[in-house]
Amino acid sequence: MEELWIDKTWNKIEHKLRQVAPRNQEKLPYTSVDGQFDDQSKNNVSWWTNGFWPGMMWLMYTATGDDLYKDTAIKGEERLDKALQNYDGLHHDVGFMWHITSGVHYRLLGDKQAKVRALYTANTLAGRYNLKGQFIRAWNGNGTEGWAIIDCMMNIPLLYWASRETKDERFRFIAESHADTTMENHVRPDGSVKHIIVYDAINGGVLKEKGGQGYGVGSSWSRGQAWALYGFVLSYIHTQKEEYLETAKRIAHYFIANISEDYLPKCDFRSPQEPVIYDSTAGAIAACGLIEIARMVPEYEKHVYLTPAVRMLKAMEEKFCNWDEAEDSILQMGTEKYHSDGGGRHIPIIYGDYFFVEALYKLKGNEQLFW
Ligand code: GLY
């Protein structure tokens, strides 16, 4: 039954992306407007989501071997080079931008220039480590020296890879140190997570929590939950440290307990019931993390993670996916950040597509890990 649904959905993805890829080869999309992808490559090349389109093309190439996807991925990676020229635009999201583009290109095909890009950006990420506070600084700009955000758990796999590639453990030490600090300060005992922690950037130590993109301080922004869930299982995969898997499982249990009966993810698990604000991206990211946890646990435990992952994906496929091949995006109903007045709400967002495709790619049995 699930196999049938997985095959049908994967076929829909393949059919749609065969049409969408050729007409978007020159773009780095973030959202789509009137059915057409926008393009961040000209005026916003440092934007943190610019790796997801080429990354999704690498997923498709890995799964199908079709050169259309490889060529589109490489074009996207080359467009990103402009971001490497603008030092002030480089932030901790270099992991999102280069690990699933250049990193995958190098790991799949051994491309030398791709390796250079991935190692330069790993050094950039490592350089953001604050020795006193033992965290990786998130963003640039005066006043944010002590800010760390949960999303960074998805950036540090670039560091684990860099250690293996260079046979230099410094990158891994920084990644593990950041993961340990995050485990201590972002993850609450009940498995919910805080989005932003402000540290004392000079002396170390927590100054305060900020609500960030969620409803507010003390709430539970679902995409932050999803970054943490997937990020900690990835740290486990790269290090084999049991506490990271235990943390990923705790966050997963909280996520599963808080998803509504219809399995459509809300933007914040602790916000007023009205207005109803969904965030499909949270569901797609969490599904990827749940599938990886299922791969890591004993046979009798797998269903605890796999069943809700598939239920979420099925619910979103039914209610939130657009399979019209004349329109560019697949997953609709993403939300940038919680706004009770509706800003940034219910739009297609490129990483929604990326993680939805990655989840189906995994369910189809593909084992090449992109992170
Ligand atoms: N990393 C920023 C976000 O998830 O919106």
Short mmCIF file of N, CA and C in Angstrom, two decimals, residues 37-114:
data_model
loop_
_atom_site.label_atom_id
_atom_site.label_comp_id
_atom_site.label_asym_id
_atom_site.label_seq_id
_atom_site.Cartn_x
_atom_site.Cartn_y
_atom_site.Cartn_z
N PHE A 37 8.85 30.26 -10.79
CA PHE A 37 9.92 30.51 -9.83
C PHE A 37 10.45 31.93 -9.98
N ASP A 38 10.78 32.55 -8.83
CA ASP A 38 11.53 33.81 -8.87
C ASP A 38 13.01 33.47 -9.05
N ASP A 39 13.87 34.47 -9.03
CA ASP A 39 15.30 34.22 -9.23
C ASP A 39 16.10 35.11 -8.28
N GLN A 40 16.80 34.49 -7.33
CA GLN A 40 17.59 35.24 -6.36
C GLN A 40 19.03 35.44 -6.84
N SER A 41 19.39 34.87 -7.98
CA SER A 41 20.82 34.83 -8.34
C SER A 41 21.37 36.20 -8.72
N LYS A 42 20.52 37.10 -9.16
CA LYS A 42 21.06 38.39 -9.62
C LYS A 42 21.22 39.39 -8.48
N ASN A 43 20.17 39.56 -7.68
CA ASN A 43 20.22 40.62 -6.67
C ASN A 43 20.34 40.13 -5.24
N ASN A 44 20.34 38.82 -5.04
CA ASN A 44 20.32 38.31 -3.65
C ASN A 44 21.09 36.99 -3.57
N VAL A 45 22.28 36.98 -4.18
CA VAL A 45 22.96 35.70 -4.35
C VAL A 45 23.45 35.10 -3.03
N SER A 46 23.58 35.93 -1.98
CA SER A 46 24.04 35.41 -0.68
C SER A 46 22.88 34.82 0.15
N TRP A 47 21.70 34.85 -0.38
CA TRP A 47 20.52 34.40 0.38
C TRP A 47 20.68 32.91 0.75
N TRP A 48 20.33 32.60 2.00
CA TRP A 48 20.66 31.29 2.57
C TRP A 48 20.01 30.11 1.86
N THR A 49 18.95 30.33 1.10
CA THR A 49 18.24 29.19 0.49
C THR A 49 18.75 28.87 -0.92
N ASN A 50 19.80 29.59 -1.36
CA ASN A 50 20.17 29.47 -2.78
C ASN A 50 20.81 28.13 -3.17
N GLY A 51 21.10 27.28 -2.20
CA GLY A 51 21.63 25.95 -2.55
C GLY A 51 20.55 24.90 -2.79
N PHE A 52 19.31 25.22 -2.44
CA PHE A 52 18.31 24.14 -2.46
C PHE A 52 17.90 23.70 -3.87
N TRP A 53 17.84 24.66 -4.79
CA TRP A 53 17.47 24.26 -6.17
C TRP A 53 18.55 23.36 -6.77
N PRO A 54 19.84 23.80 -6.77
CA PRO A 54 20.85 22.85 -7.28
C PRO A 54 20.92 21.57 -6.44
N GLY A 55 20.71 21.67 -5.14
CA GLY A 55 20.72 20.46 -4.30
C GLY A 55 19.64 19.48 -4.72
N MET A 56 18.46 20.02 -5.03
CA MET A 56 17.36 19.14 -5.45
C MET A 56 17.68 18.50 -6.81
N MET A 57 18.39 19.26 -7.64
CA MET A 57 18.80 18.69 -8.94
C MET A 57 19.79 17.54 -8.73
N TRP A 58 20.67 17.65 -7.73
CA TRP A 58 21.58 16.53 -7.44
C TRP A 58 20.81 15.32 -6.91
N LEU A 59 19.76 15.56 -6.12
CA LEU A 59 18.92 14.43 -5.66
C LEU A 59 18.37 13.69 -6.88
N MET A 60 17.85 14.49 -7.84
CA MET A 60 17.23 13.88 -9.01
C MET A 60 18.27 13.17 -9.87
N TYR A 61 19.46 13.77 -9.98
CA TYR A 61 20.52 13.12 -10.77
C TYR A 61 20.93 11.80 -10.11
N THR A 62 21.08 11.83 -8.78
CA THR A 62 21.50 10.62 -8.07
C THR A 62 20.46 9.51 -8.26
N ALA A 63 19.19 9.90 -8.23
CA ALA A 63 18.13 8.89 -8.32
C ALA A 63 17.92 8.40 -9.75
N THR A 64 18.15 9.28 -10.74
CA THR A 64 17.77 8.91 -12.11
C THR A 64 18.95 8.75 -13.07
N GLY A 65 20.09 9.39 -12.77
CA GLY A 65 21.24 9.36 -13.68
C GLY A 65 21.04 10.25 -14.90
N ASP A 66 19.99 11.08 -14.89
CA ASP A 66 19.68 11.91 -16.05
C ASP A 66 20.56 13.18 -16.05
N ASP A 67 21.30 13.40 -17.14
CA ASP A 67 22.23 14.53 -17.21
C ASP A 67 21.56 15.90 -17.13
N LEU A 68 20.29 15.95 -17.49
CA LEU A 68 19.56 17.21 -17.36
C LEU A 68 19.73 17.77 -15.95
N TYR A 69 19.59 16.89 -14.97
CA TYR A 69 19.65 17.34 -13.58
C TYR A 69 21.08 17.69 -13.17
N LYS A 70 22.03 16.92 -13.65
CA LYS A 70 23.43 17.22 -13.33
C LYS A 70 23.81 18.60 -13.90
N ASP A 71 23.46 18.83 -15.15
CA ASP A 71 23.81 20.10 -15.78
C ASP A 71 23.14 21.28 -15.07
N THR A 72 21.89 21.08 -14.66
CA THR A 72 21.18 22.16 -13.97
C THR A 72 21.81 22.41 -12.61
N ALA A 73 22.20 21.34 -11.94
CA ALA A 73 22.84 21.48 -10.62
C ALA A 73 24.16 22.23 -10.75
N ILE A 74 24.94 21.90 -11.75
CA ILE A 74 26.26 22.54 -11.91
C ILE A 74 26.10 24.02 -12.27
N LYS A 75 25.13 24.32 -13.11
CA LYS A 75 24.88 25.73 -13.43
C LYS A 75 24.54 26.52 -12.16
N GLY A 76 23.71 25.93 -11.31
CA GLY A 76 23.32 26.60 -10.05
C GLY A 76 24.53 26.79 -9.15
N GLU A 77 25.36 25.76 -9.06
CA GLU A 77 26.56 25.84 -8.21
C GLU A 77 27.47 26.97 -8.71
N GLU A 78 27.61 27.09 -10.03
CA GLU A 78 28.49 28.14 -10.58
C GLU A 78 27.91 29.53 -10.32
N ARG A 79 26.60 29.64 -10.35
CA ARG A 79 25.98 30.94 -10.06
C ARG A 79 26.26 31.36 -8.62
N LEU A 80 26.37 30.37 -7.74
CA LEU A 80 26.63 30.67 -6.32
C LEU A 80 28.02 31.26 -6.09
N ASP A 81 28.91 31.12 -7.07
CA ASP A 81 30.29 31.62 -6.89
C ASP A 81 30.31 33.11 -6.56
N LYS A 82 29.34 33.85 -7.10
CA LYS A 82 29.29 35.28 -6.82
C LYS A 82 29.16 35.54 -5.31
N ALA A 83 28.48 34.63 -4.61
CA ALA A 83 28.32 34.81 -3.16
C ALA A 83 29.66 34.65 -2.44
N LEU A 84 30.56 33.87 -3.01
CA LEU A 84 31.87 33.68 -2.37
C LEU A 84 32.72 34.94 -2.46
N GLN A 85 32.37 35.82 -3.40
CA GLN A 85 33.14 37.07 -3.55
C GLN A 85 32.73 38.12 -2.52
N ASN A 86 31.58 37.93 -1.89
CA ASN A 86 31.05 38.95 -0.98
C ASN A 86 31.19 38.47 0.46
N TYR A 87 32.33 38.78 1.10
CA TYR A 87 32.62 38.24 2.42
C TYR A 87 31.52 38.60 3.44
N ASP A 88 31.06 39.86 3.39
CA ASP A 88 30.07 40.30 4.38
C ASP A 88 28.75 39.54 4.26
N GLY A 89 28.52 38.93 3.11
CA GLY A 89 27.27 38.20 2.92
C GLY A 89 27.34 36.76 3.41
N LEU A 90 28.54 36.31 3.80
CA LEU A 90 28.67 34.91 4.21
C LEU A 90 28.31 34.76 5.70
N HIS A 91 27.46 33.81 5.99
CA HIS A 91 26.91 33.60 7.33
C HIS A 91 27.01 32.11 7.65
N HIS A 92 26.39 31.67 8.75
CA HIS A 92 26.51 30.24 9.10
C HIS A 92 25.79 29.32 8.12
N ASP A 93 24.92 29.88 7.29
CA ASP A 93 24.16 29.04 6.36
C ASP A 93 24.97 28.60 5.14
N VAL A 94 26.29 28.80 5.19
CA VAL A 94 27.13 28.25 4.12
C VAL A 94 26.95 26.73 4.03
N GLY A 95 26.54 26.09 5.12
CA GLY A 95 26.28 24.64 5.08
C GLY A 95 25.10 24.34 4.18
N PHE A 96 24.00 25.06 4.40
CA PHE A 96 22.83 24.88 3.53
C PHE A 96 23.20 25.15 2.08
N MET A 97 24.07 26.14 1.87
CA MET A 97 24.33 26.59 0.49
C MET A 97 25.32 25.71 -0.26
N TRP A 98 26.39 25.24 0.43
CA TRP A 98 27.43 24.54 -0.32
C TRP A 98 27.57 23.05 -0.02
N HIS A 99 27.02 22.60 1.12
CA HIS A 99 27.21 21.17 1.42
C HIS A 99 26.40 20.28 0.48
N ILE A 100 25.18 20.75 0.12
CA ILE A 100 24.34 19.93 -0.77
C ILE A 100 24.50 20.31 -2.24
N THR A 101 25.42 21.23 -2.52
CA THR A 101 25.71 21.58 -3.92
C THR A 101 27.13 21.10 -4.23
N SER A 102 28.11 21.93 -3.88
CA SER A 102 29.51 21.56 -4.16
C SER A 102 29.90 20.27 -3.43
N GLY A 103 29.45 20.15 -2.17
CA GLY A 103 29.81 18.95 -1.40
C GLY A 103 29.34 17.69 -2.10
N VAL A 104 28.10 17.70 -2.55
CA VAL A 104 27.56 16.51 -3.24
C VAL A 104 28.26 16.33 -4.58
N HIS A 105 28.48 17.43 -5.31
CA HIS A 105 29.15 17.36 -6.62
C HIS A 105 30.50 16.65 -6.46
N TYR A 106 31.25 17.08 -5.44
CA TYR A 106 32.57 16.47 -5.22
C TYR A 106 32.44 15.00 -4.80
N ARG A 107 31.52 14.74 -3.88
CA ARG A 107 31.39 13.36 -3.39
C ARG A 107 30.90 12.41 -4.50
N LEU A 108 30.04 12.92 -5.38
CA LEU A 108 29.52 12.04 -6.45
C LEU A 108 30.51 11.89 -7.60
N LEU A 109 31.12 13.02 -8.01
CA LEU A 109 31.87 13.00 -9.27
C LEU A 109 33.33 13.38 -9.11
N GLY A 110 33.75 13.72 -7.88
CA GLY A 110 35.16 14.03 -7.64
C GLY A 110 35.62 15.35 -8.25
N ASP A 111 34.68 16.26 -8.52
CA ASP A 111 35.07 17.53 -9.14
C ASP A 111 35.98 18.35 -8.21
N LYS A 112 37.13 18.76 -8.72
CA LYS A 112 38.14 19.43 -7.88
C LYS A 112 37.70 20.82 -7.44
N GLN A 113 37.09 21.57 -8.36
CA GLN A 113 36.66 22.93 -8.03
C GLN A 113 35.54 22.88 -6.98
N ALA A 114 34.69 21.87 -7.09
CA ALA A 114 33.61 21.73 -6.11
C ALA A 114 34.20 21.47 -4.72
#
